């Protein structure tokens, strides 16, 4: 298994894996987003290959007014049939290297309380739980731009 930067050709596999996470999404939508995100200097999308894509990670470098810059893992999924083989660990190591090279001092990730498998995973990788949050949502009437599972 190896980890590399995603390309536009990975859109279909990324979409399929996103569906398994509870975010059903068309390949065309992923392709559109990839086009923008792959051009963004503050985002990184990694894929793990075997040689087919078996996992992906989206990391971002953002700056908060109060707390400054940090890297956040905003998406990560490994194929359900390929879990427990080090794929998630390799993807996270990849984003950590990217963040360290950019001079960032930490990586954060918000993990849904229902994603029980991710909690021991992050702890095994050295991440410490620092707080628990509620997430609120209010539709604005425009056509939906994002889908977030309940
Ligand atoms: C969480 C997830 C990415 C882990 O990927 P993975 O490829 O199975 O993880 P790895 O095989 O790299 O595991 C790395 C370490 O975490 C541990 N780990 C992984 N899943 C675990 C689990 N469910 N329970 C206990 N430990 C676990 C492994 O034992 C391993 O430790 P080791 O290297 O010391 O043996 C994967 O389960 C997944 O895609 N889950 C659904 C989506 C999700 O929750 N994403 C995170 C959103 S924030």
PDB file of C-alpha atoms and ligand atoms in Angstrom:
ATOM      1  CA  UNK A   1       0.000   0.000   0.000  1.00  0.00           C
ATOM      2  CA  UNK A   2       1.271   3.466  -0.778  1.00  0.00           C
ATOM      3  CA  UNK A   3       0.071   7.011  -0.215  1.00  0.00           C
ATOM      4  CA  UNK A   4       0.119   9.749  -2.854  1.00  0.00           C
ATOM      5  CA  UNK A   5      -1.597  13.016  -3.691  1.00  0.00           C
ATOM      6  CA  UNK A   6      -5.041  12.544  -5.217  1.00  0.00           C
ATOM      7  CA  UNK A   7      -5.634  13.349  -8.865  1.00  0.00           C
ATOM      8  CA  UNK A   8      -8.831  14.163 -10.712  1.00  0.00           C
ATOM      9  CA  UNK A   9      -8.921  10.542 -11.961  1.00  0.00           C
ATOM     10  CA  UNK A  10      -9.535   9.379  -8.379  1.00  0.00           C
ATOM     11  CA  UNK A  11     -12.942  11.092  -8.248  1.00  0.00           C
ATOM     12  CA  UNK A  12     -15.039   7.940  -8.741  1.00  0.00           C
ATOM     13  CA  UNK A  13     -13.284   5.933  -6.004  1.00  0.00           C
ATOM     14  CA  UNK A  14     -13.332   8.896  -3.614  1.00  0.00           C
ATOM     15  CA  UNK A  15     -17.071   9.274  -4.248  1.00  0.00           C
ATOM     16  CA  UNK A  16     -17.670   5.562  -3.655  1.00  0.00           C
ATOM     17  CA  UNK A  17     -15.743   5.611  -0.375  1.00  0.00           C
ATOM     18  CA  UNK A  18     -17.566   8.787   0.721  1.00  0.00           C
ATOM     19  CA  UNK A  19     -20.844   6.929   0.236  1.00  0.00           C
ATOM     20  CA  UNK A  20     -19.750   4.291   2.730  1.00  0.00           C
ATOM     21  CA  UNK A  21     -19.244   7.091   5.292  1.00  0.00           C
ATOM     22  CA  UNK A  22     -22.857   8.230   4.986  1.00  0.00           C
ATOM     23  CA  UNK A  23     -22.182  11.044   2.524  1.00  0.00           C
ATOM     24  CA  UNK A  24     -23.675   9.758  -0.761  1.00  0.00           C
ATOM     25  CA  UNK A  25     -22.224  11.958  -3.465  1.00  0.00           C
ATOM     26  CA  UNK A  26     -22.084  11.903  -7.266  1.00  0.00           C
ATOM     27  CA  UNK A  27     -18.699  11.465  -8.922  1.00  0.00           C
ATOM     28  CA  UNK A  28     -19.317  14.704 -10.850  1.00  0.00           C
ATOM     29  CA  UNK A  29     -19.684  16.629  -7.588  1.00  0.00           C
ATOM     30  CA  UNK A  30     -16.463  15.133  -6.204  1.00  0.00           C
ATOM     31  CA  UNK A  31     -14.738  15.949  -9.493  1.00  0.00           C
ATOM     32  CA  UNK A  32     -15.829  19.607  -9.271  1.00  0.00           C
ATOM     33  CA  UNK A  33     -14.642  19.861  -5.668  1.00  0.00           C
ATOM     34  CA  UNK A  34     -11.379  18.091  -6.448  1.00  0.00           C
ATOM     35  CA  UNK A  35     -10.677  20.562  -9.231  1.00  0.00           C
ATOM     36  CA  UNK A  36     -10.880  23.420  -6.760  1.00  0.00           C
ATOM     37  CA  UNK A  37      -9.221  21.671  -3.820  1.00  0.00           C
ATOM     38  CA  UNK A  38      -6.308  20.258  -5.828  1.00  0.00           C
ATOM     39  CA  UNK A  39      -5.544  23.839  -6.916  1.00  0.00           C
ATOM     40  CA  UNK A  40      -5.722  25.141  -3.361  1.00  0.00           C
ATOM     41  CA  UNK A  41      -2.338  25.676  -1.690  1.00  0.00           C
ATOM     42  CA  UNK A  42      -3.920  25.275   1.741  1.00  0.00           C
ATOM     43  CA  UNK A  43      -5.540  21.890   1.137  1.00  0.00           C
ATOM     44  CA  UNK A  44      -4.124  18.421   0.668  1.00  0.00           C
ATOM     45  CA  UNK A  45      -5.986  15.349  -0.533  1.00  0.00           C
ATOM     46  CA  UNK A  46      -4.163  12.066  -0.126  1.00  0.00           C
ATOM     47  CA  UNK A  47      -5.175   8.640  -1.355  1.00  0.00           C
ATOM     48  CA  UNK A  48      -3.939   5.231  -0.240  1.00  0.00           C
ATOM     49  CA  UNK A  49      -3.581   2.739  -3.096  1.00  0.00           C
ATOM     50  CA  UNK A  50      -3.302  -1.055  -3.290  1.00  0.00           C
ATOM     51  CA  UNK A  51      -3.103  -0.235  -6.257  1.00  0.00           C
ATOM     52  CA  UNK A  52      -6.809   0.710  -6.353  1.00  0.00           C
ATOM     53  CA  UNK A  53      -7.770   3.587  -4.062  1.00  0.00           C
ATOM     54  CA  UNK A  54      -8.674   2.104  -0.660  1.00  0.00           C
ATOM     55  CA  UNK A  55      -8.752   5.271   1.419  1.00  0.00           C
ATOM     56  CA  UNK A  56      -8.580   9.032   1.248  1.00  0.00           C
ATOM     57  CA  UNK A  57      -7.826  11.939   3.565  1.00  0.00           C
ATOM     58  CA  UNK A  58      -8.518  15.651   3.197  1.00  0.00           C
ATOM     59  CA  UNK A  59      -6.392  17.972   5.300  1.00  0.00           C
ATOM     60  CA  UNK A  60      -6.470  21.728   5.416  1.00  0.00           C
ATOM     61  CA  UNK A  61      -4.242  24.490   6.772  1.00  0.00           C
ATOM     62  CA  UNK A  62      -6.420  27.193   8.234  1.00  0.00           C
ATOM     63  CA  UNK A  63      -6.085  30.169  10.474  1.00  0.00           C
ATOM     64  CA  UNK A  64      -8.412  30.987  13.348  1.00  0.00           C
ATOM     65  CA  UNK A  65      -8.607  34.520  14.680  1.00  0.00           C
ATOM     66  CA  UNK A  66      -8.292  33.406  18.282  1.00  0.00           C
ATOM     67  CA  UNK A  67      -5.966  30.434  18.093  1.00  0.00           C
ATOM     68  CA  UNK A  68      -3.908  30.902  14.940  1.00  0.00           C
ATOM     69  CA  UNK A  69      -2.971  28.435  12.233  1.00  0.00           C
ATOM     70  CA  UNK A  70      -3.295  24.689  12.434  1.00  0.00           C
ATOM     71  CA  UNK A  71      -3.834  21.701  10.219  1.00  0.00           C
ATOM     72  CA  UNK A  72      -7.222  20.030  10.426  1.00  0.00           C
ATOM     73  CA  UNK A  73      -8.180  16.624   9.095  1.00  0.00           C
ATOM     74  CA  UNK A  74     -11.609  17.345   7.635  1.00  0.00           C
ATOM     75  CA  UNK A  75     -12.239  13.970   5.999  1.00  0.00           C
ATOM     76  CA  UNK A  76     -10.817  10.471   6.289  1.00  0.00           C
ATOM     77  CA  UNK A  77     -12.167   7.101   5.251  1.00  0.00           C
ATOM     78  CA  UNK A  78     -10.694   3.678   4.621  1.00  0.00           C
ATOM     79  CA  UNK A  79     -12.552   1.012   2.638  1.00  0.00           C
ATOM     80  CA  UNK A  80     -14.480  -1.159   5.086  1.00  0.00           C
ATOM     81  CA  UNK A  81     -12.863  -4.301   3.661  1.00  0.00           C
ATOM     82  CA  UNK A  82      -9.354  -2.886   4.135  1.00  0.00           C
ATOM     83  CA  UNK A  83      -9.425  -1.630   7.683  1.00  0.00           C
ATOM     84  CA  UNK A  84      -6.911  -2.694  10.302  1.00  0.00           C
ATOM     85  CA  UNK A  85      -4.041  -2.887   7.793  1.00  0.00           C
ATOM     86  CA  UNK A  86      -2.295   0.397   8.538  1.00  0.00           C
ATOM     87  CA  UNK A  87      -3.958   2.444   5.789  1.00  0.00           C
ATOM     88  CA  UNK A  88      -5.433   5.083   8.094  1.00  0.00           C
ATOM     89  CA  UNK A  89      -2.121   5.372   9.939  1.00  0.00           C
ATOM     90  CA  UNK A  90      -0.245   5.994   6.657  1.00  0.00           C
ATOM     91  CA  UNK A  91      -2.739   8.620   5.503  1.00  0.00           C
ATOM     92  CA  UNK A  92      -2.520  10.484   8.815  1.00  0.00           C
ATOM     93  CA  UNK A  93       1.296  10.270   8.732  1.00  0.00           C
ATOM     94  CA  UNK A  94       1.142  11.864   5.279  1.00  0.00           C
ATOM     95  CA  UNK A  95      -0.891  14.846   6.408  1.00  0.00           C
ATOM     96  CA  UNK A  96       1.273  15.248   9.512  1.00  0.00           C
ATOM     97  CA  UNK A  97       4.401  15.456   7.306  1.00  0.00           C
ATOM     98  CA  UNK A  98       2.723  18.025   5.060  1.00  0.00           C
ATOM     99  CA  UNK A  99       1.691  20.116   8.067  1.00  0.00           C
ATOM    100  CA  UNK A 100       5.134  19.921   9.676  1.00  0.00           C
ATOM    101  CA  UNK A 101       6.789  21.022   6.422  1.00  0.00           C
ATOM    102  CA  UNK A 102       4.475  24.052   6.383  1.00  0.00           C
ATOM    103  CA  UNK A 103       5.676  24.994   9.862  1.00  0.00           C
ATOM    104  CA  UNK A 104       2.393  24.161  11.574  1.00  0.00           C
ATOM    105  CA  UNK A 105       2.591  23.083  15.197  1.00  0.00           C
ATOM    106  CA  UNK A 106      -0.412  20.749  15.435  1.00  0.00           C
ATOM    107  CA  UNK A 107      -3.023  18.672  13.663  1.00  0.00           C
ATOM    108  CA  UNK A 108      -6.590  18.602  14.927  1.00  0.00           C
ATOM    109  CA  UNK A 109      -9.556  16.452  13.939  1.00  0.00           C
ATOM    110  CA  UNK A 110     -13.228  16.561  14.948  1.00  0.00           C
ATOM    111  CA  UNK A 111     -14.601  13.062  15.150  1.00  0.00           C
ATOM    112  CA  UNK A 112     -18.323  12.347  15.215  1.00  0.00           C
ATOM    113  CA  UNK A 113     -19.285  10.622  18.446  1.00  0.00           C
ATOM    114  CA  UNK A 114     -20.995   7.854  16.426  1.00  0.00           C
ATOM    115  CA  UNK A 115     -17.756   6.958  14.611  1.00  0.00           C
ATOM    116  CA  UNK A 116     -16.707   4.720  17.450  1.00  0.00           C
ATOM    117  CA  UNK A 117     -13.855   3.084  15.524  1.00  0.00           C
ATOM    118  CA  UNK A 118     -12.157   6.412  14.943  1.00  0.00           C
ATOM    119  CA  UNK A 119     -11.727   7.206  18.652  1.00  0.00           C
ATOM    120  CA  UNK A 120      -9.270   4.420  19.565  1.00  0.00           C
ATOM    121  CA  UNK A 121      -7.683   4.922  16.145  1.00  0.00           C
ATOM    122  CA  UNK A 122      -6.763   8.565  16.790  1.00  0.00           C
ATOM    123  CA  UNK A 123      -5.709   7.815  20.357  1.00  0.00           C
ATOM    124  CA  UNK A 124      -3.437   5.029  19.080  1.00  0.00           C
ATOM    125  CA  UNK A 125      -1.856   7.603  16.764  1.00  0.00           C
ATOM    126  CA  UNK A 126      -1.100   9.953  19.659  1.00  0.00           C
ATOM    127  CA  UNK A 127      -4.111  12.271  19.458  1.00  0.00           C
ATOM    128  CA  UNK A 128      -5.648  13.463  22.746  1.00  0.00           C
ATOM    129  CA  UNK A 129      -9.352  14.233  23.164  1.00  0.00           C
ATOM    130  CA  UNK A 130      -9.546  17.867  24.264  1.00  0.00           C
ATOM    131  CA  UNK A 131     -13.268  18.715  24.077  1.00  0.00           C
ATOM    132  CA  UNK A 132     -16.733  17.630  22.929  1.00  0.00           C
ATOM    133  CA  UNK A 133     -18.934  19.913  20.819  1.00  0.00           C
ATOM    134  CA  UNK A 134     -22.480  20.242  19.501  1.00  0.00           C
ATOM    135  CA  UNK A 135     -22.906  21.002  15.778  1.00  0.00           C
ATOM    136  CA  UNK A 136     -25.771  23.311  14.758  1.00  0.00           C
ATOM    137  CA  UNK A 137     -27.257  23.857  11.310  1.00  0.00           C
ATOM    138  CA  UNK A 138     -29.631  26.403   9.767  1.00  0.00           C
ATOM    139  CA  UNK A 139     -30.649  26.155   6.075  1.00  0.00           C
ATOM    140  CA  UNK A 140     -30.525  29.468   4.188  1.00  0.00           C
ATOM    141  CA  UNK A 141     -32.816  28.657   1.270  1.00  0.00           C
ATOM    142  CA  UNK A 142     -30.164  28.385  -1.449  1.00  0.00           C
ATOM    143  CA  UNK A 143     -29.657  25.123  -3.341  1.00  0.00           C
ATOM    144  CA  UNK A 144     -27.759  22.708  -1.070  1.00  0.00           C
ATOM    145  CA  UNK A 145     -23.975  22.949  -1.494  1.00  0.00           C
ATOM    146  CA  UNK A 146     -23.062  20.378   1.088  1.00  0.00           C
ATOM    147  CA  UNK A 147     -24.526  17.231   2.541  1.00  0.00           C
ATOM    148  CA  UNK A 148     -23.874  16.450   6.155  1.00  0.00           C
ATOM    149  CA  UNK A 149     -25.266  13.300   7.645  1.00  0.00           C
ATOM    150  CA  UNK A 150     -27.482  13.498  10.712  1.00  0.00           C
TER     151      UNK A 150
HETATM  152  C1  LIG B   1     -10.919   5.188  11.506  1.00  0.00           C
HETATM  153  C2  LIG B   1     -10.331   4.547  10.257  1.00  0.00           C
HETATM  154  C3  LIG B   1      -9.903   5.636   9.268  1.00  0.00           C
HETATM  155  C4  LIG B   1      -9.092   3.703  10.654  1.00  0.00           C
HETATM  156  O1  LIG B   1      -8.454   3.226   9.493  1.00  0.00           O
HETATM  157  P1  LIG B   1      -7.626   1.862   9.487  1.00  0.00           P
HETATM  158  O2  LIG B   1      -6.889   1.787   8.204  1.00  0.00           O
HETATM  159  O3  LIG B   1      -8.506   0.714   9.821  1.00  0.00           O
HETATM  160  O4  LIG B   1      -6.614   2.089  10.707  1.00  0.00           O
HETATM  161  P2  LIG B   1      -5.142   1.464  10.857  1.00  0.00           P
HETATM  162  O5  LIG B   1      -5.174   0.035  10.407  1.00  0.00           O
HETATM  163  O6  LIG B   1      -4.146   2.345  10.214  1.00  0.00           O
HETATM  164  O7  LIG B   1      -4.972   1.505  12.432  1.00  0.00           O
HETATM  165  C5  LIG B   1      -3.991   2.319  13.079  1.00  0.00           C
HETATM  166  C6  LIG B   1      -3.985   1.955  14.543  1.00  0.00           C
HETATM  167  O8  LIG B   1      -5.271   2.231  15.128  1.00  0.00           O
HETATM  168  C7  LIG B   1      -5.787   1.046  15.698  1.00  0.00           C
HETATM  169  N1  LIG B   1      -7.210   0.951  15.394  1.00  0.00           N
HETATM  170  C8  LIG B   1      -7.815   1.178  14.208  1.00  0.00           C
HETATM  171  N2  LIG B   1      -9.134   0.950  14.308  1.00  0.00           N
HETATM  172  C9  LIG B   1      -9.343   0.567  15.584  1.00  0.00           C
HETATM  173  C10 LIG B   1     -10.510   0.158  16.296  1.00  0.00           C
HETATM  174  N3  LIG B   1     -11.720   0.131  15.716  1.00  0.00           N
HETATM  175  N4  LIG B   1     -10.367  -0.182  17.600  1.00  0.00           N
HETATM  176  C11 LIG B   1      -9.164  -0.157  18.209  1.00  0.00           C
HETATM  177  N5  LIG B   1      -8.015   0.214  17.579  1.00  0.00           N
HETATM  178  C12 LIG B   1      -8.123   0.558  16.277  1.00  0.00           C
HETATM  179  C13 LIG B   1      -5.083  -0.100  15.013  1.00  0.00           C
HETATM  180  O9  LIG B   1      -5.046  -1.236  15.860  1.00  0.00           O
HETATM  181  C14 LIG B   1      -3.722   0.477  14.747  1.00  0.00           C
HETATM  182  O10 LIG B   1      -2.884   0.347  15.858  1.00  0.00           O
HETATM  183  P3  LIG B   1      -1.460  -0.433  15.725  1.00  0.00           P
HETATM  184  O11 LIG B   1      -0.811   0.103  14.467  1.00  0.00           O
HETATM  185  O12 LIG B   1      -0.744  -0.056  16.932  1.00  0.00           O
HETATM  186  O13 LIG B   1      -1.830  -1.854  15.611  1.00  0.00           O
HETATM  187  C15 LIG B   1     -11.353   3.568   9.582  1.00  0.00           C
HETATM  188  O14 LIG B   1     -11.857   2.692  10.579  1.00  0.00           O
HETATM  189  C16 LIG B   1     -12.535   4.270   8.937  1.00  0.00           C
HETATM  190  O15 LIG B   1     -12.465   4.658   7.774  1.00  0.00           O
HETATM  191  N6  LIG B   1     -13.643   4.432   9.686  1.00  0.00           N
HETATM  192  C17 LIG B   1     -14.851   5.069   9.157  1.00  0.00           C
HETATM  193  C18 LIG B   1     -14.657   6.533   8.876  1.00  0.00           C
HETATM  194  C19 LIG B   1     -14.142   7.325  10.058  1.00  0.00           C
HETATM  195  O16 LIG B   1     -14.482   7.085  11.218  1.00  0.00           O
HETATM  196  N7  LIG B   1     -13.301   8.308   9.716  1.00  0.00           N
HETATM  197  C20 LIG B   1     -12.752   9.224  10.680  1.00  0.00           C
HETATM  198  C21 LIG B   1     -13.530  10.484  10.589  1.00  0.00           C
HETATM  199  S1  LIG B   1     -12.860  11.707  11.679  1.00  0.00           S
END
